[in-house]
Amino acid sequence: MKIVIIGNAGQLSYELVRILGEDAICLGPEDTDITKFDVVSETLSNLAPEIIINAAAYTAVDKAEEDPALCHAINATAVENLAKYCKQANAFLVHVSTDYVFNGHKGSPYLPTDPIEPQGAYGKTKADGEKALLEILPEASCLIRTAWVYSSHGNNFVKTMLRLMAEKPQLTVIDDQIGTPTWAKGLAEACVSAAEKHTVGVYHWTDEGVASWYDFAVAIQELGIEKGLLAKAIPVLPIPSSQYPTPAKRPHYSVLDKQSAREVFATCKPTHWRKQLSAMLDELKA
């Protein structure tokens, strides 16, 4: 199978390339412009992939409030363009979306079939991308929603926490936003499974378990010390979101129900987020 990965700078594309190796071609902004149909269509026509995995996204949640046009171009227009190309070329598309398409008020894990109601520019543009995909390419696409992604590559919450814990005398971390941390490696495995099996539909994929950002930070410190990535513990204090206002509204509860994904991506075993965090920190140390 000829696979093209869209996006070459992110955590997910990094893990996809590690899995697929020379079996995949990775395209970045220097290779094509996914926001312009004619440009991306010509690039892809020359490569003639059977499968496209879209790992490109505008993910700066707060910055999106100031730059909704660019956010929409990457998260919605580009998805529409890729879906149109795949329909014309008879190719299969795997696209990754986010827990931010939900409003966060449900209080129990979100099912793939639950209605979406995004709260900010980032979530709204990701929702627009989903709608375009499902309207244009429902029979030849897999939409995978995920959350709280991190890896040993790129910028993310884990690496930020490790840096701040080494620099600061103490930290405050929000304790009333609840979700599930996800190692990009496991997400990449699910994307590859969907690509290889042409799995059609909407699925949720995160690691197992539930955490607040505070819980996640405490675990990062404990494991960081255990693995010698941090020299000493500092106080990590829980605070409510109201004490840390941000430009973008975030869902208070965005745990995703993965039951259907466990069945469909049977070769990918969802693992508890703390165990995945430990494995990623081992990799970071190495």
mmCIF file of N, CA, C and O in Angstrom, residues 156-227:
data_model
loop_
_atom_site.group_PDB
_atom_site.id
_atom_site.type_symbol
_atom_site.label_atom_id
_atom_site.label_comp_id
_atom_site.label_asym_id
_atom_site.label_seq_id
_atom_site.Cartn_x
_atom_site.Cartn_y
_atom_site.Cartn_z
ATOM 1 N N ASN A 156 4.712 19.681 24.323
ATOM 2 C CA ASN A 156 3.504 19.127 24.919
ATOM 3 C C ASN A 156 3.510 19.337 26.439
ATOM 4 O O ASN A 156 4.501 19.811 27.004
ATOM 5 N N PHE A 157 2.414 18.989 27.068
ATOM 6 C CA PHE A 157 2.226 19.202 28.497
ATOM 7 C C PHE A 157 3.300 18.492 29.330
ATOM 8 O O PHE A 157 3.832 19.051 30.287
ATOM 9 N N VAL A 158 3.627 17.264 28.960
ATOM 10 C CA VAL A 158 4.601 16.487 29.740
ATOM 11 C C VAL A 158 5.956 17.187 29.760
ATOM 12 O O VAL A 158 6.557 17.391 30.823
ATOM 13 N N LYS A 159 6.426 17.579 28.593
ATOM 14 C CA LYS A 159 7.745 18.215 28.516
ATOM 15 C C LYS A 159 7.744 19.602 29.168
ATOM 16 O O LYS A 159 8.728 20.005 29.797
ATOM 17 N N THR A 160 6.619 20.311 29.049
ATOM 18 C CA THR A 160 6.499 21.607 29.724
ATOM 19 C C THR A 160 6.554 21.433 31.238
ATOM 20 O O THR A 160 7.248 22.188 31.940
ATOM 21 N N MET A 161 5.835 20.442 31.750
ATOM 22 C CA MET A 161 5.838 20.184 33.198
ATOM 23 C C MET A 161 7.238 19.820 33.698
ATOM 24 O O MET A 161 7.695 20.322 34.728
ATOM 25 N N LEU A 162 7.941 18.963 32.965
ATOM 26 C CA LEU A 162 9.303 18.581 33.367
ATOM 27 C C LEU A 162 10.219 19.805 33.433
ATOM 28 O O LEU A 162 11.009 19.956 34.372
ATOM 29 N N ARG A 163 10.078 20.692 32.441
ATOM 30 C CA ARG A 163 10.904 21.903 32.423
ATOM 31 C C ARG A 163 10.566 22.812 33.605
ATOM 32 O O ARG A 163 11.457 23.278 34.325
ATOM 33 N N LEU A 164 9.282 23.046 33.832
ATOM 34 C CA LEU A 164 8.867 23.942 34.923
ATOM 35 C C LEU A 164 9.198 23.367 36.299
ATOM 36 O O LEU A 164 9.575 24.096 37.211
ATOM 37 N N MET A 165 9.069 22.051 36.434
ATOM 38 C CA MET A 165 9.381 21.409 37.715
ATOM 39 C C MET A 165 10.869 21.495 38.051
ATOM 40 O O MET A 165 11.251 21.460 39.209
ATOM 41 N N ALA A 166 11.689 21.609 37.004
ATOM 42 C CA ALA A 166 13.138 21.769 37.222
ATOM 43 C C ALA A 166 13.506 23.221 37.523
ATOM 44 O O ALA A 166 14.534 23.492 38.138
ATOM 45 N N GLU A 167 12.636 24.156 37.088
ATOM 46 C CA GLU A 167 12.962 25.582 37.206
ATOM 47 C C GLU A 167 12.280 26.286 38.378
ATOM 48 O O GLU A 167 12.834 27.223 38.947
ATOM 49 N N LYS A 168 11.060 25.859 38.737
ATOM 50 C CA LYS A 168 10.222 26.623 39.668
ATOM 51 C C LYS A 168 10.257 26.048 41.089
ATOM 52 O O LYS A 168 10.461 24.844 41.264
ATOM 53 N N PRO A 169 9.983 26.905 42.099
ATOM 54 C CA PRO A 169 9.904 26.396 43.470
ATOM 55 C C PRO A 169 8.593 25.658 43.734
ATOM 56 O O PRO A 169 8.531 24.769 44.583
ATOM 57 N N GLN A 170 7.512 26.016 43.007
ATOM 58 C CA GLN A 170 6.251 25.275 43.100
ATOM 59 C C GLN A 170 5.403 25.562 41.870
ATOM 60 O O GLN A 170 5.657 26.517 41.135
ATOM 61 N N LEU A 171 4.384 24.717 41.642
ATOM 62 C CA LEU A 171 3.505 24.867 40.478
ATOM 63 C C LEU A 171 2.047 24.779 40.907
ATOM 64 O O LEU A 171 1.719 24.066 41.863
ATOM 65 N N THR A 172 1.189 25.489 40.178
ATOM 66 C CA THR A 172 -0.262 25.296 40.335
ATOM 67 C C THR A 172 -0.802 24.734 39.020
ATOM 68 O O THR A 172 -0.424 25.187 37.943
ATOM 69 N N VAL A 173 -1.668 23.717 39.132
ATOM 70 C CA VAL A 173 -2.199 23.051 37.937
ATOM 71 C C VAL A 173 -3.708 22.853 38.111
ATOM 72 O O VAL A 173 -4.178 22.486 39.190
ATOM 73 N N ILE A 174 -4.437 23.080 37.033
ATOM 74 C CA ILE A 174 -5.907 22.984 37.050
ATOM 75 C C ILE A 174 -6.370 21.561 37.380
ATOM 76 O O ILE A 174 -5.862 20.587 36.832
ATOM 77 N N ASP A 175 -7.357 21.486 38.285
ATOM 78 C CA ASP A 175 -7.828 20.158 38.722
ATOM 79 C C ASP A 175 -9.293 19.885 38.372
ATOM 80 O O ASP A 175 -9.840 18.850 38.755
ATOM 81 N N ASP A 176 -9.938 20.819 37.630
ATOM 82 C CA ASP A 176 -11.366 20.602 37.327
ATOM 83 C C ASP A 176 -11.629 20.444 35.826
ATOM 84 O O ASP A 176 -12.753 20.597 35.374
ATOM 85 N N GLN A 177 -10.582 20.142 35.052
ATOM 86 C CA GLN A 177 -10.765 19.700 33.668
ATOM 87 C C GLN A 177 -10.343 18.238 33.616
ATOM 88 O O GLN A 177 -9.201 17.905 33.962
ATOM 89 N N ILE A 178 -11.281 17.390 33.208
ATOM 90 C CA ILE A 178 -11.086 15.938 33.297
ATOM 91 C C ILE A 178 -11.059 15.329 31.906
ATOM 92 O O ILE A 178 -11.934 15.591 31.072
ATOM 93 N N GLY A 179 -10.042 14.497 31.641
ATOM 94 C CA GLY A 179 -9.936 13.826 30.345
ATOM 95 C C GLY A 179 -9.011 12.625 30.448
ATOM 96 O O GLY A 179 -8.884 12.025 31.513
ATOM 97 N N THR A 180 -8.348 12.299 29.354
ATOM 98 C CA THR A 180 -7.421 11.165 29.354
ATOM 99 C C THR A 180 -6.169 11.498 28.552
ATOM 100 O O THR A 180 -6.254 11.774 27.349
ATOM 101 N N PRO A 181 -4.989 11.467 29.191
ATOM 102 C CA PRO A 181 -3.739 11.644 28.448
ATOM 103 C C PRO A 181 -3.565 10.529 27.408
ATOM 104 O O PRO A 181 -4.002 9.390 27.625
ATOM 105 N N THR A 182 -2.925 10.862 26.298
ATOM 106 C CA THR A 182 -2.743 9.897 25.211
ATOM 107 C C THR A 182 -1.337 9.988 24.643
ATOM 108 O O THR A 182 -0.948 11.023 24.102
ATOM 109 N N TRP A 183 -0.585 8.891 24.721
ATOM 110 C CA TRP A 183 0.730 8.837 24.085
ATOM 111 C C TRP A 183 0.516 8.732 22.583
ATOM 112 O O TRP A 183 -0.221 7.866 22.105
ATOM 113 N N ALA A 184 1.150 9.593 21.816
ATOM 114 C CA ALA A 184 0.967 9.630 20.361
ATOM 115 C C ALA A 184 1.315 8.296 19.695
ATOM 116 O O ALA A 184 0.780 7.975 18.639
ATOM 117 N N LYS A 185 2.177 7.520 20.325
ATOM 118 C CA LYS A 185 2.555 6.225 19.746
ATOM 119 C C LYS A 185 1.349 5.298 19.620
ATOM 120 O O LYS A 185 1.139 4.659 18.589
ATOM 121 N N GLY A 186 0.545 5.211 20.686
ATOM 122 C CA GLY A 186 -0.652 4.364 20.653
ATOM 123 C C GLY A 186 -1.675 4.868 19.654
ATOM 124 O O GLY A 186 -2.326 4.086 18.944
ATOM 125 N N LEU A 187 -1.823 6.193 19.580
ATOM 126 C CA LEU A 187 -2.734 6.794 18.608
ATOM 127 C C LEU A 187 -2.278 6.476 17.187
ATOM 128 O O LEU A 187 -3.093 6.136 16.324
ATOM 129 N N ALA A 188 -0.973 6.559 16.945
ATOM 130 C CA ALA A 188 -0.429 6.244 15.619
ATOM 131 C C ALA A 188 -0.710 4.790 15.238
ATOM 132 O O ALA A 188 -1.055 4.498 14.082
ATOM 133 N N GLU A 189 -0.590 3.889 16.196
ATOM 134 C CA GLU A 189 -0.880 2.468 15.932
ATOM 135 C C GLU A 189 -2.335 2.275 15.510
ATOM 136 O O GLU A 189 -2.639 1.504 14.599
ATOM 137 N N ALA A 190 -3.249 3.007 16.174
ATOM 138 C CA ALA A 190 -4.668 2.924 15.812
ATOM 139 C C ALA A 190 -4.901 3.477 14.404
ATOM 140 O O ALA A 190 -5.663 2.900 13.613
ATOM 141 N N CYS A 191 -4.228 4.574 14.068
ATOM 142 C CA CYS A 191 -4.356 5.167 12.723
ATOM 143 C C CYS A 191 -3.861 4.203 11.648
ATOM 144 O O CYS A 191 -4.490 4.070 10.582
ATOM 145 N N VAL A 192 -2.752 3.537 11.917
ATOM 146 C CA VAL A 192 -2.185 2.579 10.949
ATOM 147 C C VAL A 192 -3.126 1.390 10.782
ATOM 148 O O VAL A 192 -3.368 0.920 9.662
ATOM 149 N N SER A 193 -3.700 0.922 11.891
ATOM 150 C CA SER A 193 -4.669 -0.178 11.825
ATOM 151 C C SER A 193 -5.868 0.221 10.968
ATOM 152 O O SER A 193 -6.304 -0.535 10.090
ATOM 153 N N ALA A 194 -6.386 1.428 11.195
ATOM 154 C CA ALA A 194 -7.530 1.926 10.413
ATOM 155 C C ALA A 194 -7.175 2.017 8.928
ATOM 156 O O ALA A 194 -7.974 1.664 8.059
ATOM 157 N N ALA A 195 -5.954 2.467 8.640
ATOM 158 C CA ALA A 195 -5.498 2.619 7.257
ATOM 159 C C ALA A 195 -5.388 1.263 6.566
ATOM 160 O O ALA A 195 -5.897 1.077 5.452
ATOM 161 N N GLU A 196 -4.732 0.339 7.231
ATOM 162 C CA GLU A 196 -4.470 -0.968 6.612
ATOM 163 C C GLU A 196 -5.743 -1.786 6.405
ATOM 164 O O GLU A 196 -5.875 -2.516 5.430
ATOM 165 N N LYS A 197 -6.699 -1.632 7.338
ATOM 166 C CA LYS A 197 -7.944 -2.415 7.244
ATOM 167 C C LYS A 197 -9.078 -1.645 6.577
ATOM 168 O O LYS A 197 -10.188 -2.164 6.474
ATOM 169 N N HIS A 198 -8.810 -0.399 6.175
ATOM 170 C CA HIS A 198 -9.866 0.455 5.607
ATOM 171 C C HIS A 198 -11.090 0.471 6.536
ATOM 172 O O HIS A 198 -12.219 0.229 6.111
ATOM 173 N N THR A 199 -10.844 0.758 7.801
ATOM 174 C CA THR A 199 -11.910 0.786 8.803
ATOM 175 C C THR A 199 -12.737 2.052 8.630
ATOM 176 O O THR A 199 -12.236 3.158 8.785
ATOM 177 N N VAL A 200 -14.007 1.881 8.295
ATOM 178 C CA VAL A 200 -14.880 3.028 8.029
ATOM 179 C C VAL A 200 -15.677 3.391 9.282
ATOM 180 O O VAL A 200 -16.153 2.509 10.004
ATOM 181 N N GLY A 201 -15.803 4.688 9.551
ATOM 182 C CA GLY A 201 -16.655 5.121 10.658
ATOM 183 C C GLY A 201 -15.978 6.131 11.562
ATOM 184 O O GLY A 201 -14.881 6.622 11.282
ATOM 185 N N VAL A 202 -16.662 6.447 12.670
ATOM 186 C CA VAL A 202 -16.168 7.396 13.666
ATOM 187 C C VAL A 202 -15.819 6.631 14.935
ATOM 188 O O VAL A 202 -16.645 5.862 15.445
ATOM 189 N N TYR A 203 -14.589 6.827 15.422
ATOM 190 C CA TYR A 203 -14.117 6.105 16.613
ATOM 191 C C TYR A 203 -13.391 7.055 17.559
ATOM 192 O O TYR A 203 -12.933 8.127 17.151
ATOM 193 N N HIS A 204 -13.290 6.624 18.805
ATOM 194 C CA HIS A 204 -12.536 7.387 19.804
ATOM 195 C C HIS A 204 -11.319 6.577 20.226
ATOM 196 O O HIS A 204 -11.427 5.368 20.471
ATOM 197 N N TRP A 205 -10.172 7.246 20.322
ATOM 198 C CA TRP A 205 -8.963 6.564 20.785
ATOM 199 C C TRP A 205 -8.156 7.461 21.718
ATOM 200 O O TRP A 205 -7.689 8.523 21.319
ATOM 201 N N THR A 206 -8.041 7.025 22.958
ATOM 202 C CA THR A 206 -7.101 7.626 23.912
ATOM 203 C C THR A 206 -6.490 6.466 24.684
ATOM 204 O O THR A 206 -6.874 5.309 24.471
ATOM 205 N N ASP A 207 -5.566 6.765 25.593
ATOM 206 C CA ASP A 207 -5.145 5.726 26.526
ATOM 207 C C ASP A 207 -6.301 5.447 27.488
ATOM 208 O O ASP A 207 -7.326 6.130 27.459
ATOM 209 N N GLU A 208 -6.146 4.440 28.337
ATOM 210 C CA GLU A 208 -7.209 4.089 29.285
ATOM 211 C C GLU A 208 -7.128 4.974 30.533
ATOM 212 O O GLU A 208 -6.081 5.555 30.835
ATOM 213 N N GLY A 209 -8.220 5.019 31.274
ATOM 214 C CA GLY A 209 -8.229 5.742 32.541
ATOM 215 C C GLY A 209 -8.695 7.180 32.396
ATOM 216 O O GLY A 209 -9.004 7.653 31.298
ATOM 217 N N VAL A 210 -8.714 7.869 33.517
ATOM 218 C CA VAL A 210 -9.229 9.235 33.604
ATOM 219 C C VAL A 210 -8.286 10.035 34.486
ATOM 220 O O VAL A 210 -7.713 9.502 35.433
ATOM 221 N N ALA A 211 -8.125 11.332 34.179
ATOM 222 C CA ALA A 211 -7.259 12.178 35.005
ATOM 223 C C ALA A 211 -7.678 13.641 34.867
ATOM 224 O O ALA A 211 -8.286 14.025 33.869
ATOM 225 N N SER A 212 -7.336 14.436 35.865
ATOM 226 C CA SER A 212 -7.353 15.889 35.694
ATOM 227 C C SER A 212 -5.944 16.295 35.267
ATOM 228 O O SER A 212 -4.995 15.508 35.381
ATOM 229 N N TRP A 213 -5.802 17.543 34.826
ATOM 230 C CA TRP A 213 -4.455 18.030 34.498
ATOM 231 C C TRP A 213 -3.558 17.974 35.743
ATOM 232 O O TRP A 213 -2.366 17.687 35.648
ATOM 233 N N TYR A 214 -4.161 18.203 36.900
ATOM 234 C CA TYR A 214 -3.416 18.118 38.169
ATOM 235 C C TYR A 214 -2.915 16.688 38.407
ATOM 236 O O TYR A 214 -1.740 16.470 38.730
ATOM 237 N N ASP A 215 -3.804 15.703 38.231
ATOM 238 C CA ASP A 215 -3.406 14.293 38.391
ATOM 239 C C ASP A 215 -2.249 13.948 37.442
ATOM 240 O O ASP A 215 -1.301 13.256 37.825
ATOM 241 N N PHE A 216 -2.381 14.421 36.220
ATOM 242 C CA PHE A 216 -1.370 14.160 35.190
ATOM 243 C C PHE A 216 -0.025 14.761 35.614
ATOM 244 O O PHE A 216 1.025 14.105 35.543
ATOM 245 N N ALA A 217 -0.067 16.001 36.101
ATOM 246 C CA ALA A 217 1.164 16.685 36.518
ATOM 247 C C ALA A 217 1.833 15.974 37.693
ATOM 248 O O ALA A 217 3.058 15.810 37.726
ATOM 249 N N VAL A 218 1.029 15.533 38.657
ATOM 250 C CA VAL A 218 1.571 14.817 39.827
ATOM 251 C C VAL A 218 2.269 13.535 39.370
ATOM 252 O O VAL A 218 3.369 13.206 39.839
ATOM 253 N N ALA A 219 1.638 12.811 38.433
ATOM 254 C CA ALA A 219 2.235 11.575 37.916
ATOM 255 C C ALA A 219 3.530 11.863 37.157
ATOM 256 O O ALA A 219 4.504 11.109 37.262
ATOM 257 N N ILE A 220 3.550 12.965 36.402
ATOM 258 C CA ILE A 220 4.770 13.346 35.664
ATOM 259 C C ILE A 220 5.914 13.582 36.647
ATOM 260 O O ILE A 220 7.048 13.126 36.425
ATOM 261 N N GLN A 221 5.618 14.269 37.760
ATOM 262 C CA GLN A 221 6.677 14.527 38.736
ATOM 263 C C GLN A 221 7.149 13.224 39.400
ATOM 264 O O GLN A 221 8.356 12.980 39.506
ATOM 265 N N GLU A 222 6.206 12.406 39.833
ATOM 266 C CA GLU A 222 6.569 11.146 40.513
ATOM 267 C C GLU A 222 7.438 10.263 39.614
ATOM 268 O O GLU A 222 8.489 9.765 40.036
ATOM 269 N N LEU A 223 7.000 10.077 38.375
ATOM 270 C CA LEU A 223 7.743 9.220 37.446
ATOM 271 C C LEU A 223 9.037 9.891 36.993
ATOM 272 O O LEU A 223 10.047 9.223 36.776
ATOM 273 N N GLY A 224 9.008 11.219 36.863
ATOM 274 C CA GLY A 224 10.209 11.958 36.479
ATOM 275 C C GLY A 224 11.320 11.801 37.499
ATOM 276 O O GLY A 224 12.497 11.617 37.148
ATOM 277 N N ILE A 225 10.959 11.847 38.789
ATOM 278 C CA ILE A 225 11.945 11.649 39.860
ATOM 279 C C ILE A 225 12.444 10.201 39.857
ATOM 280 O O ILE A 225 13.650 9.942 39.933
ATOM 281 N N GLU A 226 11.499 9.275 39.725
ATOM 282 C CA GLU A 226 11.836 7.842 39.732
ATOM 283 C C GLU A 226 12.835 7.499 38.623
ATOM 284 O O GLU A 226 13.736 6.679 38.810
ATOM 285 N N LYS A 227 12.707 8.182 37.476
ATOM 286 C CA LYS A 227 13.561 7.867 36.316
ATOM 287 C C LYS A 227 14.793 8.773 36.211
ATOM 288 O O LYS A 227 15.540 8.691 35.241
#
